[in-house]
Structures are given as C-alpha cells and as structure tokens.
Amino acid sequence: IEVMNVVILFTKETSPVDELKHTLYETIGDGNALIFQNGTVIEGYWEKDSRTDRTIFTTKKGDEIEFVRGKIWISVVDNSTEVAY
C-alpha cells in the first residue's frame, strides 16, 4: 500500500459490544491525532461534529492541516495506544 498521508486518530474504544466481539470507536467529537506526510509528523487534533460532517484535522496551534495531494490512510486507535515513530 502506498499513500501520501497517514493519520493516526486517537479515540475512545468500546469492546466487545456484542456476541461476535465487535469493537466500536467514537468518531464523533474530538481528540488527538498524528499526521505523517513527506517524512515528517505533525502532532495535532481531530474534530467531527456529526456523522455527516467531515473530520477536520488541525495543528496544536489550531491551523487546519493541508494534506499532500494523494491518498490518505486513516487508522483509528484507542486513546491508550502507544505509537512509535
């Protein structure tokens, strides 16, 4: 898989939610994020107000992140997940 942007979105995980052991991730609200592009990482935040709104990614200063043209891979992980890079 080759992508230009990789996003790690940290959020609340609830598991298991049924007899098949499915996991739910809270993707409405806000939280921390790591955005990787062009060999660098931006430590920032994500925010999404409703199911139909788009997710906004910002820097710690509050500036919206401009993604590099190309594919974006988003991984949603629990807040307690440690990411080494």
mmCIF file of C-alpha atoms in Angstrom:
data_model
loop_
_atom_site.group_PDB
_atom_site.id
_atom_site.type_symbol
_atom_site.label_atom_id
_atom_site.label_comp_id
_atom_site.label_asym_id
_atom_site.label_seq_id
_atom_site.Cartn_x
_atom_site.Cartn_y
_atom_site.Cartn_z
ATOM 1 C CA ILE A 1 0.000 0.000 0.000
ATOM 2 C CA GLU A 2 1.393 3.378 -0.967
ATOM 3 C CA VAL A 3 -0.167 6.560 0.368
ATOM 4 C CA MET A 4 0.936 10.164 0.682
ATOM 5 C CA ASN A 5 -0.702 10.844 4.067
ATOM 6 C CA VAL A 6 -1.079 8.609 7.121
ATOM 7 C CA VAL A 7 -3.294 9.707 10.011
ATOM 8 C CA ILE A 8 -3.488 8.073 13.434
ATOM 9 C CA LEU A 9 -6.747 9.177 15.064
ATOM 10 C CA PHE A 10 -6.922 8.529 18.822
ATOM 11 C CA THR A 11 -10.372 7.996 20.349
ATOM 12 C CA LYS A 12 -12.420 6.019 22.879
ATOM 13 C CA GLU A 13 -12.758 2.300 22.177
ATOM 14 C CA THR A 14 -15.624 0.138 23.454
ATOM 15 C CA SER A 15 -15.167 -3.615 23.192
ATOM 16 C CA PRO A 16 -16.737 -6.107 22.921
ATOM 17 C CA VAL A 17 -20.161 -4.716 22.077
ATOM 18 C CA ASP A 18 -21.859 -7.960 21.047
ATOM 19 C CA GLU A 19 -21.521 -11.751 20.997
ATOM 20 C CA LEU A 20 -19.299 -11.515 17.884
ATOM 21 C CA LYS A 21 -16.832 -9.345 19.845
ATOM 22 C CA HIS A 22 -17.125 -6.293 17.560
ATOM 23 C CA THR A 23 -15.371 -3.110 18.654
ATOM 24 C CA LEU A 24 -16.783 0.422 18.430
ATOM 25 C CA TYR A 25 -14.710 3.592 18.111
ATOM 26 C CA GLU A 26 -16.120 7.037 18.953
ATOM 27 C CA THR A 27 -15.563 9.130 15.814
ATOM 28 C CA ILE A 28 -17.918 11.988 16.670
ATOM 29 C CA GLY A 29 -16.259 14.551 18.925
ATOM 30 C CA ASP A 30 -12.571 15.393 19.123
ATOM 31 C CA GLY A 31 -9.197 14.050 20.164
ATOM 32 C CA ASN A 32 -5.505 13.786 19.434
ATOM 33 C CA ALA A 33 -4.050 12.832 16.071
ATOM 34 C CA LEU A 34 -0.702 12.161 14.419
ATOM 35 C CA ILE A 35 -0.397 13.148 10.758
ATOM 36 C CA PHE A 36 2.514 11.760 8.728
ATOM 37 C CA GLN A 37 3.434 13.276 5.360
ATOM 38 C CA ASN A 38 6.647 13.958 3.425
ATOM 39 C CA GLY A 39 8.749 12.165 6.041
ATOM 40 C CA THR A 40 7.547 14.358 8.922
ATOM 41 C CA VAL A 41 4.952 14.065 11.657
ATOM 42 C CA ILE A 42 2.505 16.689 12.856
ATOM 43 C CA GLU A 43 1.099 16.248 16.356
ATOM 44 C CA GLY A 44 -2.386 17.675 16.238
ATOM 45 C CA TYR A 45 -6.075 17.191 16.813
ATOM 46 C CA TRP A 46 -9.171 15.906 15.032
ATOM 47 C CA GLU A 47 -12.746 17.134 15.328
ATOM 48 C CA LYS A 48 -16.052 15.933 13.875
ATOM 49 C CA ASP A 49 -19.359 17.462 14.958
ATOM 50 C CA SER A 50 -21.817 14.940 13.494
ATOM 51 C CA ARG A 51 -21.979 11.729 11.476
ATOM 52 C CA THR A 52 -22.390 13.651 8.207
ATOM 53 C CA ASP A 53 -19.737 16.321 8.868
ATOM 54 C CA ARG A 54 -16.213 15.913 7.609
ATOM 55 C CA THR A 55 -13.392 15.314 10.051
ATOM 56 C CA ILE A 56 -11.177 18.368 10.497
ATOM 57 C CA PHE A 57 -7.506 17.889 11.390
ATOM 58 C CA THR A 58 -5.628 20.795 12.966
ATOM 59 C CA THR A 59 -2.191 21.549 14.349
ATOM 60 C CA LYS A 60 -1.728 22.164 18.067
ATOM 61 C CA LYS A 61 -1.890 25.888 17.216
ATOM 62 C CA GLY A 62 -5.349 25.405 15.671
ATOM 63 C CA ASP A 63 -4.393 25.745 11.988
ATOM 64 C CA GLU A 64 -6.167 23.299 9.662
ATOM 65 C CA ILE A 65 -3.765 20.761 8.177
ATOM 66 C CA GLU A 66 -3.395 20.751 4.418
ATOM 67 C CA PHE A 67 -2.862 17.219 3.211
ATOM 68 C CA VAL A 68 -0.383 16.328 0.492
ATOM 69 C CA ARG A 69 -2.188 15.599 -2.768
ATOM 70 C CA GLY A 70 -2.860 11.868 -2.971
ATOM 71 C CA LYS A 71 -4.324 9.051 -0.935
ATOM 72 C CA ILE A 72 -4.953 9.348 2.805
ATOM 73 C CA TRP A 73 -4.800 6.328 5.123
ATOM 74 C CA ILE A 74 -6.584 6.842 8.462
ATOM 75 C CA SER A 75 -6.114 4.406 11.348
ATOM 76 C CA VAL A 76 -8.438 4.773 14.318
ATOM 77 C CA VAL A 77 -6.953 3.540 17.595
ATOM 78 C CA ASP A 78 -7.817 3.628 21.295
ATOM 79 C CA ASN A 79 -6.571 6.586 23.329
ATOM 80 C CA SER A 80 -4.261 4.286 25.301
ATOM 81 C CA THR A 81 -2.438 3.047 22.182
ATOM 82 C CA GLU A 82 1.259 3.928 22.040
ATOM 83 C CA VAL A 83 2.564 4.766 18.562
ATOM 84 C CA ALA A 84 6.328 4.590 17.992
ATOM 85 C CA TYR A 85 7.787 6.535 15.076
#
